[in-house]
């Protein structure tokens, strides 16, 4: 054991939730460090409770620890009370497994799932004793690697990161390890760090921002050019061809203390080609790769037996799209080993009666609430965002759920979508109200909660050119709905802070110069900006002013076709002309079909990398227009088929 | 199934795991019992819960050599005092003697089952029974000589009014009657180790309250519950019988 634990112990009695810092999870690796091994510290830059369940980190740590040439440990951002204790005591950031100091690692890797958490990366680096600026690190400092969805617009973090790792990490971590291992073996001669980075730039999926020069004209970018021969003009992401080759995590960690998603999580497929235009995850993780059903069953059975969890979540985007989902779910329900007491959660569900049938299978006796995400209030709007849910699909699903005993529905919507008019916004209330009416046929207390988020356009989606609604405009739209629903106490409205949406938009689509804002916010104490209690809008606005960054230019301005986007040199597989065409189709109200069951339209995600969909069933699942009868024509009303409620279970 | 049994368990919570909360430990037990396949009885109703009776809460950060848990379990219908495994253990049978080992292996490092006893009669709950706890603790910033003087002063007092905050209101209590034993053990890494027996009725008095009294500028850096006592026939006795399986810590102390 390293010396840090004995120094940490007395601090732990002084902080909230000390279990965050002790590790000891069931399934935890016993890392064996050795001079010949590349040591990774993998960090989730949020609290332990949020970061521990992150599957990406657990998968990569396991894969690294299985290698002969690597060892991996984990860390999380200390809460401000602990950060203060560490700074006062002069103790650096440490790993959770062996409480080893961060600077004893060769690579410090961050998983960035969201953008608002950027300042925590600086906070964590600083606690680790690592210079926050990549340019100030020398040969003795760890290599700072960042992966995760937020790295698809790496530019706001470009000054702080040595290497971004794009796409699926399963193979990429090994490739990075090999390059770093050679560097270690060479004895890291003085000044060799830049050479290391140039070597890493040759690895597909690695983006080394210091090897690119950006030139500007006022607020605009003129060009982004590599300054080293190893750096490609276009950096390609990595895609794992077949999930069956990667049955990880094999030993999901069971924490000693309560965390979010505290259950067994089994990823049943990766990627989604429903084509929702607002959804970055669906765009950048293509194509669909299903895990073989047999492997899913094994991972669930073994996982439950090993962990003792009473709940399993089948994770993916649009979970009900998995071929044979019903059989898998039934198998868990019927498993004698768990006495029928395992609850199953399906985190992402389609809006149709098939889904309700599934939910009925998994719900135990108590039926509290069901969640659907129609995302927009009118069919016109849903065609624009390509979320092809008919009003009737929603009503069918909701009525089926109320009739089977659920008293409450939660409906997720976005507002501030491209070309949204007030009648589209108000359509949200209309849908909710109609759902309540349907519910009252079955339950006098039927209610609907509408959860409203402000739309934030993301890089590598067809909406990347769209000028986000200002906080004021979002506030006005929320106000419309508040007024509409005020007198109806069966429709409860909840909304996301529009100011947080503005800052999310700022860090999501900013260019390299935004790093100065991120740094200034951090230096002024702005950490844990994902947390309502710490989010400080005024601090961001003041920091933008001080650094000469126009929020209007980054967030609310519509971008044009020929401008250089900050992430132009990053390739998520999607052809730029596909994205632009899809944006134009969106504005014309044209939908796009799901290419997993219909012919390929060559978005680029498969064709660029020689991979393809792995889907067990050649036909789409039954039930609702999101299943069989996708209507992708512009503004044409399809014959409405009210789904047969009886046929769903 | 009629005639459920109560399995009374004495276990430790030592080392890093002491930083988990009482609630965390409850969740750890639920998962462990499921893994081991103990036939725990579930409550009725919409969301059945395993019927477990936890003893007095241990503050987060404190260690313990003697924690207690009651498990309501259904014994084998064969009437031989064995238990039939359920779930992952179906087809297996357990003897009570096997449980300390089986459970300890499934529990995280730091939690070890020392003793299991099948209670024949359904008496009071642990929370009701336990009247007093034994503690060992270390105060940083307190020198052993000074500690001995302070301890003597405190024990010579007839009353020791102290204030504490309870649900936002300031309350004054007499701490003196709660202390039945207080001794200085000797120097530790950070300061001085002491031992105390403190009452658990009507409320659990914690070693941290003694720090206020003994060394207002000191800091509690270690605290470990060593015993829990119930009152029986004028003596203090652990709430598990002396001959309980493998119970090195379960002993009687006459006051
Ligand atoms: S390349 Fe073709 S099949 Fe693959 S995701 Fe794109 S459109 Fe679908």
JSON list of C-alpha atoms and ligand atoms in Angstrom, two decimals, chain A residues 272-273 282-283 285-288 573-575 578 592-596 598-608 611-613, ligand 1:
[
{"chain": "A", "resi": 272, "resn": "UNK", "atom": "CA", "xyz": [-28.68, 3.52, -33.08]},
{"chain": "A", "resi": 273, "resn": "UNK", "atom": "CA", "xyz": [-29.85, 4.42, -36.57]},
{"chain": "A", "resi": 282, "resn": "UNK", "atom": "CA", "xyz": [-27.26, 8.27, -32.24]},
{"chain": "A", "resi": 283, "resn": "UNK", "atom": "CA", "xyz": [-25.11, 9.98, -34.84]},
{"chain": "A", "resi": 285, "resn": "UNK", "atom": "CA", "xyz": [-22.07, 5.64, -32.38]},
{"chain": "A", "resi": 286, "resn": "UNK", "atom": "CA", "xyz": [-23.30, 4.13, -35.64]},
{"chain": "A", "resi": 287, "resn": "UNK", "atom": "CA", "xyz": [-23.75, 1.43, -36.85]},
{"chain": "A", "resi": 288, "resn": "UNK", "atom": "CA", "xyz": [-25.94, -0.81, -34.68]},
{"chain": "A", "resi": 573, "resn": "UNK", "atom": "CA", "xyz": [-17.81, 8.68, -39.69]},
{"chain": "A", "resi": 574, "resn": "UNK", "atom": "CA", "xyz": [-20.62, 10.88, -41.00]},
{"chain": "A", "resi": 575, "resn": "UNK", "atom": "CA", "xyz": [-19.93, 12.55, -44.33]},
{"chain": "A", "resi": 578, "resn": "UNK", "atom": "CA", "xyz": [-24.75, 13.75, -45.57]},
{"chain": "A", "resi": 592, "resn": "UNK", "atom": "CA", "xyz": [-35.20, 9.47, -43.04]},
{"chain": "A", "resi": 593, "resn": "UNK", "atom": "CA", "xyz": [-35.72, 5.74, -42.53]},
{"chain": "A", "resi": 594, "resn": "UNK", "atom": "CA", "xyz": [-33.84, 3.45, -40.17]},
{"chain": "A", "resi": 595, "resn": "UNK", "atom": "CA", "xyz": [-31.08, 1.90, -42.26]},
{"chain": "A", "resi": 596, "resn": "UNK", "atom": "CA", "xyz": [-30.85, -1.16, -40.05]},
{"chain": "A", "resi": 598, "resn": "UNK", "atom": "CA", "xyz": [-33.97, -0.57, -45.02]},
{"chain": "A", "resi": 599, "resn": "UNK", "atom": "CA", "xyz": [-31.25, 0.04, -47.61]},
{"chain": "A", "resi": 600, "resn": "UNK", "atom": "CA", "xyz": [-28.12, 1.95, -46.64]},
{"chain": "A", "resi": 601, "resn": "UNK", "atom": "CA", "xyz": [-28.15, 5.64, -47.55]},
{"chain": "A", "resi": 602, "resn": "UNK", "atom": "CA", "xyz": [-24.38, 5.89, -47.05]},
{"chain": "A", "resi": 603, "resn": "UNK", "atom": "CA", "xyz": [-24.07, 8.29, -44.16]},
{"chain": "A", "resi": 604, "resn": "UNK", "atom": "CA", "xyz": [-20.47, 7.09, -43.93]},
{"chain": "A", "resi": 605, "resn": "UNK", "atom": "CA", "xyz": [-20.45, 5.39, -40.54]},
{"chain": "A", "resi": 606, "resn": "UNK", "atom": "CA", "xyz": [-20.09, 1.86, -42.00]},
{"chain": "A", "resi": 607, "resn": "UNK", "atom": "CA", "xyz": [-18.69, 2.54, -45.42]},
{"chain": "A", "resi": 608, "resn": "UNK", "atom": "CA", "xyz": [-15.79, 4.61, -44.09]},
{"chain": "A", "resi": 611, "resn": "UNK", "atom": "CA", "xyz": [-18.02, -2.26, -40.58]},
{"chain": "A", "resi": 612, "resn": "UNK", "atom": "CA", "xyz": [-21.71, -3.03, -40.80]},
{"chain": "A", "resi": 613, "resn": "UNK", "atom": "CA", "xyz": [-24.83, -3.43, -38.72]},
{"chain": "C", "resi": 1, "resn": "LIG", "atom": "S1", "xyz": [-23.36, 3.71, -43.56]},
{"chain": "C", "resi": 1, "resn": "LIG", "atom": "FE1", "xyz": [-25.38, 3.08, -44.28]},
{"chain": "C", "resi": 1, "resn": "LIG", "atom": "S2", "xyz": [-25.97, 1.32, -43.03]},
{"chain": "C", "resi": 1, "resn": "LIG", "atom": "FE2", "xyz": [-24.24, 2.33, -42.00]},
{"chain": "C", "resi": 1, "resn": "LIG", "atom": "S3", "xyz": [-25.19, 3.69, -40.53]},
{"chain": "C", "resi": 1, "resn": "LIG", "atom": "FE3", "xyz": [-24.82, 4.89, -42.37]},
{"chain": "C", "resi": 1, "resn": "LIG", "atom": "S4", "xyz": [-26.69, 4.71, -43.59]},
{"chain": "C", "resi": 1, "resn": "LIG", "atom": "FE4", "xyz": [-26.76, 3.14, -42.01]}
]
